[in-house]
mmCIF file of C-alpha atoms and ligand atoms in Angstrom:
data_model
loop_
_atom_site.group_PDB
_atom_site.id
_atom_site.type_symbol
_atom_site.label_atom_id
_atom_site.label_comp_id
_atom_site.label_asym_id
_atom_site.label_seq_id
_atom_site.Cartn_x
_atom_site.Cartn_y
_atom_site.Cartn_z
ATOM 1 C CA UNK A 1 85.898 75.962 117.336
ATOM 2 C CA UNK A 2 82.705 77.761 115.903
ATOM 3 C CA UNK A 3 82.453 80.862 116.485
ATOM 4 C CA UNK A 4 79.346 82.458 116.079
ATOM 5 C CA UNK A 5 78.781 85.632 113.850
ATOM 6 C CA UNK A 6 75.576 87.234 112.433
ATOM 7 C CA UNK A 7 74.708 88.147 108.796
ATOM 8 C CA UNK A 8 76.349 91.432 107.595
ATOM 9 C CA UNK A 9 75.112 95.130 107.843
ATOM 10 C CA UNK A 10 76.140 97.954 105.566
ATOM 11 C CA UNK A 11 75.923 101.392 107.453
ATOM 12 C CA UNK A 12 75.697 104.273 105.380
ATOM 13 C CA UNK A 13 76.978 107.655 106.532
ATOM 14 C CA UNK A 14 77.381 111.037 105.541
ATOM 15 C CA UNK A 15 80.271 113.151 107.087
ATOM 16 C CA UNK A 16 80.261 117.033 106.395
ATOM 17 C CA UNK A 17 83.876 118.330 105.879
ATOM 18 C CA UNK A 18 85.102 121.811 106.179
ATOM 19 C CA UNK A 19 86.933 122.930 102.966
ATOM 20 C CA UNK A 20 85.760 119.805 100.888
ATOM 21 C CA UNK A 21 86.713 120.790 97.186
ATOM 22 C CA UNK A 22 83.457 121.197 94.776
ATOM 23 C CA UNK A 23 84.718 118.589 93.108
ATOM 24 C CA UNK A 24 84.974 116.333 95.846
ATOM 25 C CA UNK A 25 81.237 117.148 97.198
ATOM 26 C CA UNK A 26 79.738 113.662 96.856
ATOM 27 C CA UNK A 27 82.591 111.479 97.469
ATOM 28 C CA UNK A 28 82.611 107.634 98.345
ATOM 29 C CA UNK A 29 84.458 105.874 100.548
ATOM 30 C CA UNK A 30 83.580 102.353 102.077
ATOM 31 C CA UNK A 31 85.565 101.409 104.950
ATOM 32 C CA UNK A 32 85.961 97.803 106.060
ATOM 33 C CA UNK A 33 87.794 96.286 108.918
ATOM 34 C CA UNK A 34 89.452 93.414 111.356
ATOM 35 C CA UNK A 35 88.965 90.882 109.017
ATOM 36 C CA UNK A 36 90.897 88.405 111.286
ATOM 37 C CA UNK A 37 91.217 86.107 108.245
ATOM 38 C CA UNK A 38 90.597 82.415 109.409
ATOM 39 C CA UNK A 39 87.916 79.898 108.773
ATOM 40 C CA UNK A 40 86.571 80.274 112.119
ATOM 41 C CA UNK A 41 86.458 83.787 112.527
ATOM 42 C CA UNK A 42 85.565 85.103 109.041
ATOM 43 C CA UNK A 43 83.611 83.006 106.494
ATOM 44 C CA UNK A 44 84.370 82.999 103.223
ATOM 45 C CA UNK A 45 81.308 83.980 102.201
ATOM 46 C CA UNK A 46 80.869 86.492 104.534
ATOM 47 C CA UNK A 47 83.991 87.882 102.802
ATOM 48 C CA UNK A 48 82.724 87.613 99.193
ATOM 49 C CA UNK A 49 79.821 89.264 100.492
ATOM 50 C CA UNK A 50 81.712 92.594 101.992
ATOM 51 C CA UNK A 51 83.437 92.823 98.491
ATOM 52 C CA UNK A 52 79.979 92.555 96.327
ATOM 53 C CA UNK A 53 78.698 95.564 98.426
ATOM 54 C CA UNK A 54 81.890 97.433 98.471
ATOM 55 C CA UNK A 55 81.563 96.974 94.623
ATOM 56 C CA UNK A 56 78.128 97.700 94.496
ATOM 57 C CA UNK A 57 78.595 101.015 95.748
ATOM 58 C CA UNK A 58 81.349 102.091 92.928
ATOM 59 C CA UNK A 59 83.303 103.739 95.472
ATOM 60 C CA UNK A 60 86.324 106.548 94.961
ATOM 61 C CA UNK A 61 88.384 104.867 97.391
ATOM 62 C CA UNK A 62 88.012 101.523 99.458
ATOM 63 C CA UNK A 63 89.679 102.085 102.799
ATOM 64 C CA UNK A 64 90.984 99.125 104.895
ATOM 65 C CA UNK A 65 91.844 99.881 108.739
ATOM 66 C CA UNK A 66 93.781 96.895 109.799
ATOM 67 C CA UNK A 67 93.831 93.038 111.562
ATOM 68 C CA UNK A 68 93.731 91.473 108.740
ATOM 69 C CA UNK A 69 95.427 88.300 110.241
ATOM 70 C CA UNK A 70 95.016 87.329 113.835
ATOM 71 C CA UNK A 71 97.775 85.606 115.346
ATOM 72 C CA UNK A 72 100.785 83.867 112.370
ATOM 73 C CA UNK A 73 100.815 86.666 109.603
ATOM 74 C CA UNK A 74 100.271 83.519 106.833
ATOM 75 C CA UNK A 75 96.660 83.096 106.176
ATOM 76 C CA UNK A 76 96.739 87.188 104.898
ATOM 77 C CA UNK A 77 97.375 85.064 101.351
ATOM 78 C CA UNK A 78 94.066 83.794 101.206
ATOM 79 C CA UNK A 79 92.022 87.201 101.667
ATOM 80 C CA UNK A 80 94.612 89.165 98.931
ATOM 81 C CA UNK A 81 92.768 86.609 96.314
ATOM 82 C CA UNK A 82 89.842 87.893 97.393
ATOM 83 C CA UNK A 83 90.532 91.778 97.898
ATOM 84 C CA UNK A 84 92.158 91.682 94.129
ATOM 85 C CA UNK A 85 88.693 91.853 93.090
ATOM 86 C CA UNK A 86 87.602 95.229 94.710
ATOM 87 C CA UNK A 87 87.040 97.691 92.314
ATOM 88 C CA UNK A 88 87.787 101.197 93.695
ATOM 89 C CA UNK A 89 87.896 104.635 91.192
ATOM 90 C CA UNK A 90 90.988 106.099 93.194
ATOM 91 C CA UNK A 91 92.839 102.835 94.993
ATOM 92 C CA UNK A 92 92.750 101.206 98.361
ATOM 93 C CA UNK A 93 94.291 102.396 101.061
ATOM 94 C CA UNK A 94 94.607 100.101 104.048
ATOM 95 C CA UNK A 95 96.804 100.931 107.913
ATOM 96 C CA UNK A 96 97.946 97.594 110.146
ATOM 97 C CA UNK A 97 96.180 96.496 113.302
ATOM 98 C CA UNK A 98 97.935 94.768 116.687
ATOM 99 C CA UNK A 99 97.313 91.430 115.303
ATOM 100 C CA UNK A 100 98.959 92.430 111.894
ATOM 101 C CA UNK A 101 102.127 93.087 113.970
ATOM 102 C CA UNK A 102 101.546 89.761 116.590
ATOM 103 C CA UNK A 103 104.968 88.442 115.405
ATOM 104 C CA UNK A 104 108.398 90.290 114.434
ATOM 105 C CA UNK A 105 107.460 88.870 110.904
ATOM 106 C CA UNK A 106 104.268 89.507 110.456
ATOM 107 C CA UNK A 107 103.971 93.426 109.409
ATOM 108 C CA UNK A 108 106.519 92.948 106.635
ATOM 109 C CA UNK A 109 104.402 89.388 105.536
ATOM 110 C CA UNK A 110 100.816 91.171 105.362
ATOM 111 C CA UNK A 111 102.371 94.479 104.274
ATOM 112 C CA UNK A 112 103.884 92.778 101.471
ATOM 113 C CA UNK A 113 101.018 90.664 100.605
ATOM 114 C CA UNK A 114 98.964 93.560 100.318
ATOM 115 C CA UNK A 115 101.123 95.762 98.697
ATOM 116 C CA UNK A 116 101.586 92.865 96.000
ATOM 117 C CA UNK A 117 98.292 93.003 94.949
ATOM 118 C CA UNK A 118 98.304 97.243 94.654
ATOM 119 C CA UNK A 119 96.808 97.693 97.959
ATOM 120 C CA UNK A 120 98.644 100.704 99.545
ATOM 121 C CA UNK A 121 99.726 100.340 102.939
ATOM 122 C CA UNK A 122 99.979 103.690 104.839
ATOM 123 C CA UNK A 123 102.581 103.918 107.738
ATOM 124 C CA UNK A 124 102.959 107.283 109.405
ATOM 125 C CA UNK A 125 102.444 108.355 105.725
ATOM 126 C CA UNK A 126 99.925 111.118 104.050
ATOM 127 C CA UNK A 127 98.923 110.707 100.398
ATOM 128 C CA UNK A 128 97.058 112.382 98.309
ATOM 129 C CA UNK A 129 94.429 110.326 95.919
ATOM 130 C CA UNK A 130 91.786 112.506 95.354
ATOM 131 C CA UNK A 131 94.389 115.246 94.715
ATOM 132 C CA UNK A 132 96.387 117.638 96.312
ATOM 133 C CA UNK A 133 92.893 119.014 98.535
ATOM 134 C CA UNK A 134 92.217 115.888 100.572
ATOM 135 C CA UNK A 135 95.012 114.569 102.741
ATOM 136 C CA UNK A 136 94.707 110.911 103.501
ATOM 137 C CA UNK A 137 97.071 109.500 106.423
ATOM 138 C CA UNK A 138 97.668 106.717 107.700
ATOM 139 C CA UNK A 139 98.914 105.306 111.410
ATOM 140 C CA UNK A 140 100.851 102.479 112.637
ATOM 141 C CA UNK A 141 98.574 100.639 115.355
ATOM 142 C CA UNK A 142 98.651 103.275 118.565
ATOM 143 C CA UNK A 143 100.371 99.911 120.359
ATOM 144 C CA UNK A 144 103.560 100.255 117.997
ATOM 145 C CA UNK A 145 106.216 102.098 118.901
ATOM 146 C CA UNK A 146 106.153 103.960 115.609
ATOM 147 C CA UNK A 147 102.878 105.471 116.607
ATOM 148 C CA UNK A 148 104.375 108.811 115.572
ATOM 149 C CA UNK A 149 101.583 111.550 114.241
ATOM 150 C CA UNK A 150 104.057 115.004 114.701
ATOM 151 C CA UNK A 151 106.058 114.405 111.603
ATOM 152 C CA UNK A 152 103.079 113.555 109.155
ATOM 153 C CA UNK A 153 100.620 115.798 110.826
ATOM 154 C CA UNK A 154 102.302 118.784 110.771
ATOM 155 C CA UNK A 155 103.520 118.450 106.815
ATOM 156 C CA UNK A 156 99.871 118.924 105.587
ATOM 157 C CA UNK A 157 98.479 122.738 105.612
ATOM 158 C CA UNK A 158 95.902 123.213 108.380
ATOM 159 C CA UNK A 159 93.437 124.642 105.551
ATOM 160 C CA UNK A 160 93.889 121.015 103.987
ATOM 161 C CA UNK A 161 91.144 118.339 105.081
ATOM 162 C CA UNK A 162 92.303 115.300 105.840
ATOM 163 C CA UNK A 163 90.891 111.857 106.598
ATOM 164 C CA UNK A 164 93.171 109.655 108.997
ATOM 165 C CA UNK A 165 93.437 105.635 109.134
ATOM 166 C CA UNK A 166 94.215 104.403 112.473
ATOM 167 C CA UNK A 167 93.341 101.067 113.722
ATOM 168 C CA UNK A 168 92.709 101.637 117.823
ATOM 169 C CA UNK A 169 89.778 104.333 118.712
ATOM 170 C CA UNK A 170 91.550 105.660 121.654
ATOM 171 C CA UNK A 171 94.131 107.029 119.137
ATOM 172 C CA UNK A 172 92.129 109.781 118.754
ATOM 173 C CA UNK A 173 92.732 110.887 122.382
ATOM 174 C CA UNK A 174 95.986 111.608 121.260
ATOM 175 C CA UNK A 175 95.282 112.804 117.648
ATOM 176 C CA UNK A 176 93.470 115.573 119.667
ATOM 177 C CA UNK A 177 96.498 117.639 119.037
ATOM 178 C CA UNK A 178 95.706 117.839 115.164
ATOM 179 C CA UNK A 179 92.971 118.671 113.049
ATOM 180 C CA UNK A 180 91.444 115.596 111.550
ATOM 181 C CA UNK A 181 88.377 115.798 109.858
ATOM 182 C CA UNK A 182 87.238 112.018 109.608
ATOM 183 C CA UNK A 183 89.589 109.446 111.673
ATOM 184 C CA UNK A 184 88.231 106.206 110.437
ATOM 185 C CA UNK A 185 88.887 103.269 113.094
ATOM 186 C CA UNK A 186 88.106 99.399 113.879
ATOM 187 C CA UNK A 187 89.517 97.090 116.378
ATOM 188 C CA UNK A 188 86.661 96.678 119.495
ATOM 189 C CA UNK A 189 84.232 94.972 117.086
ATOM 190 C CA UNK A 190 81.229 96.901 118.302
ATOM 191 C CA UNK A 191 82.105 95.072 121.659
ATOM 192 C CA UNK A 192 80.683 91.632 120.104
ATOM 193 C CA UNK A 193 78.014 91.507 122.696
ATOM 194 C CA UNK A 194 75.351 93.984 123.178
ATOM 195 C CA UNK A 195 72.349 94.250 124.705
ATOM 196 C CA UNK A 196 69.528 95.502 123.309
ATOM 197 C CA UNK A 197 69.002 99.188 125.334
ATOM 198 C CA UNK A 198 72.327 98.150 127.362
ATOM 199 C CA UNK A 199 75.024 98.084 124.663
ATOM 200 C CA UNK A 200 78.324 96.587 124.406
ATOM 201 C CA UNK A 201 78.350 94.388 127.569
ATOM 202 C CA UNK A 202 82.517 94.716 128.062
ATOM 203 C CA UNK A 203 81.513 98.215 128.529
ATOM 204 C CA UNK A 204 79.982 98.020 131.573
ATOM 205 C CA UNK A 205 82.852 95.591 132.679
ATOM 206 C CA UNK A 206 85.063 98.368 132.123
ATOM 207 C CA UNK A 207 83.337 100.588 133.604
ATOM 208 C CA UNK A 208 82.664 98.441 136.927
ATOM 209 C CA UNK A 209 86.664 97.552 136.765
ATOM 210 C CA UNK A 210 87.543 101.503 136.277
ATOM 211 C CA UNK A 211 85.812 102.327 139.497
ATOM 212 C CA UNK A 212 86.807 99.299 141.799
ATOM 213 C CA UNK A 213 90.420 99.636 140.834
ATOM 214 C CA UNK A 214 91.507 103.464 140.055
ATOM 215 C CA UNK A 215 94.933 102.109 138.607
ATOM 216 C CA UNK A 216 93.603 99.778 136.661
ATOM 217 C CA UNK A 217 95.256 101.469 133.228
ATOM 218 C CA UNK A 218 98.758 101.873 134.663
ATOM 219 C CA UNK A 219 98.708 98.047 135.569
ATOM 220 C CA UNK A 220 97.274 97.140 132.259
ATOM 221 C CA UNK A 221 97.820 100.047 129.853
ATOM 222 C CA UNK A 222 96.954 97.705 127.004
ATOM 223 C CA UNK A 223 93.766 97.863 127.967
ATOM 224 C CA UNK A 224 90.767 99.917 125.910
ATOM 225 C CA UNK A 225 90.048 103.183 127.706
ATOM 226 C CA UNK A 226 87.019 104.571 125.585
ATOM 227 C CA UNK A 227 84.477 101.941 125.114
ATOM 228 C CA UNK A 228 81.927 104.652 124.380
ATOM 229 C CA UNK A 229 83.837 104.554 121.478
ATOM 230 C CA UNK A 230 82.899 100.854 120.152
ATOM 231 C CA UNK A 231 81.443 101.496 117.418
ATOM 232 C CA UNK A 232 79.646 104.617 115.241
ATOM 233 C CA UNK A 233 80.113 108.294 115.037
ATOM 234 C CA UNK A 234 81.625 110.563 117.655
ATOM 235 C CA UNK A 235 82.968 114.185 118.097
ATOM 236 C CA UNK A 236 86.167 114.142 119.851
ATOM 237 C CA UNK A 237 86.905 117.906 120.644
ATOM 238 C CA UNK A 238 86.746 119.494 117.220
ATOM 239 C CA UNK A 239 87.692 116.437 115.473
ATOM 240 C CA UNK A 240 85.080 113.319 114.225
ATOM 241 C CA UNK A 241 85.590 109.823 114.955
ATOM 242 C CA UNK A 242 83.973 106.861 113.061
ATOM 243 C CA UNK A 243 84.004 103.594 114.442
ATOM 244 C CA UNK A 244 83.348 100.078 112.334
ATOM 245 C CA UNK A 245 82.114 97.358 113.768
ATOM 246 C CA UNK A 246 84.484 94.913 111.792
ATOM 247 C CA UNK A 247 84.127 91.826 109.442
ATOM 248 C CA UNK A 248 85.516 89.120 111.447
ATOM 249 C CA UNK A 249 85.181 87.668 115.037
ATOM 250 C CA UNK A 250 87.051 86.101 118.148
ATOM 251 C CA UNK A 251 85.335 83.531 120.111
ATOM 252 C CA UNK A 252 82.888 83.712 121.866
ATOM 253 C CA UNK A 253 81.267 85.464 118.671
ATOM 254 C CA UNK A 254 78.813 88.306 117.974
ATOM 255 C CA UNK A 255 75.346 89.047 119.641
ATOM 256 C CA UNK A 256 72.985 92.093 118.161
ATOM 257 C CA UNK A 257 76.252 93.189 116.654
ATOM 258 C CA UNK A 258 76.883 92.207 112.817
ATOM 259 C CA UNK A 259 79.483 92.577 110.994
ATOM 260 C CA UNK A 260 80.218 95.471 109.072
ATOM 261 C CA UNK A 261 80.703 97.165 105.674
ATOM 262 C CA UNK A 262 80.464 101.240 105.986
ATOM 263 C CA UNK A 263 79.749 103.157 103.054
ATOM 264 C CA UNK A 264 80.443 107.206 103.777
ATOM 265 C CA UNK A 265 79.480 110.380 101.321
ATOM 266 C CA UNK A 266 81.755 113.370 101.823
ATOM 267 C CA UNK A 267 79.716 116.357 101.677
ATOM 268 C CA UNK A 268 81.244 120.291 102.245
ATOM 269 C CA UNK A 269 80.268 121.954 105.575
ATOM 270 C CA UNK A 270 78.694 125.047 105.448
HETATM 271 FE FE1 FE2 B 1 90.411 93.265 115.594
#
């Protein structure tokens, strides 16, 4: 079935970090996300797209936060032929969404088809490829069981920055406990359908559903608790949140929310 999706938007963004290294003022990331591979729910094209800007920007490090596949972990080989042409100065570094772990077999398929093609797949995991002063890590989906920060976390020195992959927003609820300077997220979409002056129309659902039934998250704790996290920039406590909107989409499709390539500057904090 069609599903309908609009043309793509890059988003630029520039994220002040405490402790950034001189030599890392000026850094460039581009994020992209949920690519739900599939002819229905990304076009090719739209793909091929993504990758021209990504290359276009000659970033440091191309950063890929998860749902790659949506439901059987086998179409991930078609994308890989296209991600082998990204051209990043420092790697890509990518984390798994839900969908990449639908099936028992399909985080070892996509991991390994990724990993195949030098794409490093972060799972409660911290490197280091901008050197030993900029901590990357990356989660497990928040809905896995190995959704385990402590261990990772609290090896890097808290006068270390670090940027943190995690596929589900409301992970940073619980990555609270931590510092994390840039948590870079996907998986709502942007909501698929906003309103002009409204916003993300599930939202409001939510929020309508919250108040009519108090236990609503206890009955369904799958369900997303911080919608006013769909998309953008947030502060959550002392840490900062970014939210992309996503490359691919589920039926019914998209409405004043495109897709989405992000391309982020690091600058220092003063
Ligand atoms: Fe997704």
């Amino acid at each position: 079935m069609y599903i309908r999706t609009e043309p793509l938007r890059v988003e630029t963004l520039t994220v002040e970090i405490s402790g950034l290294p001189t030599a890392l003022q000026g850094t460039k990331l581009v994020q992209m996300s949920d690519f739900h591979y599939g002819p229905h729910q990304l076009p090719t094209k739209l793909l091929e797209r993504a990758i021209a800007i990504c290359n276009e920007a000659e970033p440091d490090l191309v950063l890929l936060t998860g749902d790659f596949v949506t439901y059987a972990p086998d179409p991930i080989h078609e994308p890989v032929k296209y991600f082998q042409q990204l051209q990043s100065r420092a790697g890509i570094y990518a984390v798994l969404g839900n969908h990449d772990m639908y099936y028992p077999e399909s985080k070892p398929e996509v991991m390994a088809a990724l990993t195949e093609i030098g794409i490093k797949v972060l799972w409660n995991e911290v490197a280091y490829p901008l050197g030993s002063q900029l901590a990357l890590v990356g989660m497990p989906d928040f809905w896995s069981r190995e959704f385990n920060p402590a261990p990772v976390m609290d090896r890097i020195a808290t006068d270390i920055p670090r940027i943190v992959l995690s596929h589900q927003p409301d992970s940073a609820q619980v990555l609270r406990e931590w510092r994390v300077d840039l948590q870079l997220s996907g998986h709502i979409h942007g909501g698929q359908i906003c309103l002009p002056k409204i916003g993300p129309l599930l939202l409001w659902v939510n929020l309508l559903l919250k108040n009519v039934f108090k236990s609503i998250y206890s009955v369904f704790p799958w369900l997303i608790k911080h919608w006013e996290w769909a998309e953008g920039f947030h502060q959550v406590g002392s840490n900062y949140l970014y939210v992309n909107r996503g490359l691919g989409t589920y039926w019914p499709g998209r409405l004043f929310c495109p897709p989405d390539v992000t391309v982020i500057t690091l600058v220092q904090r003063h």
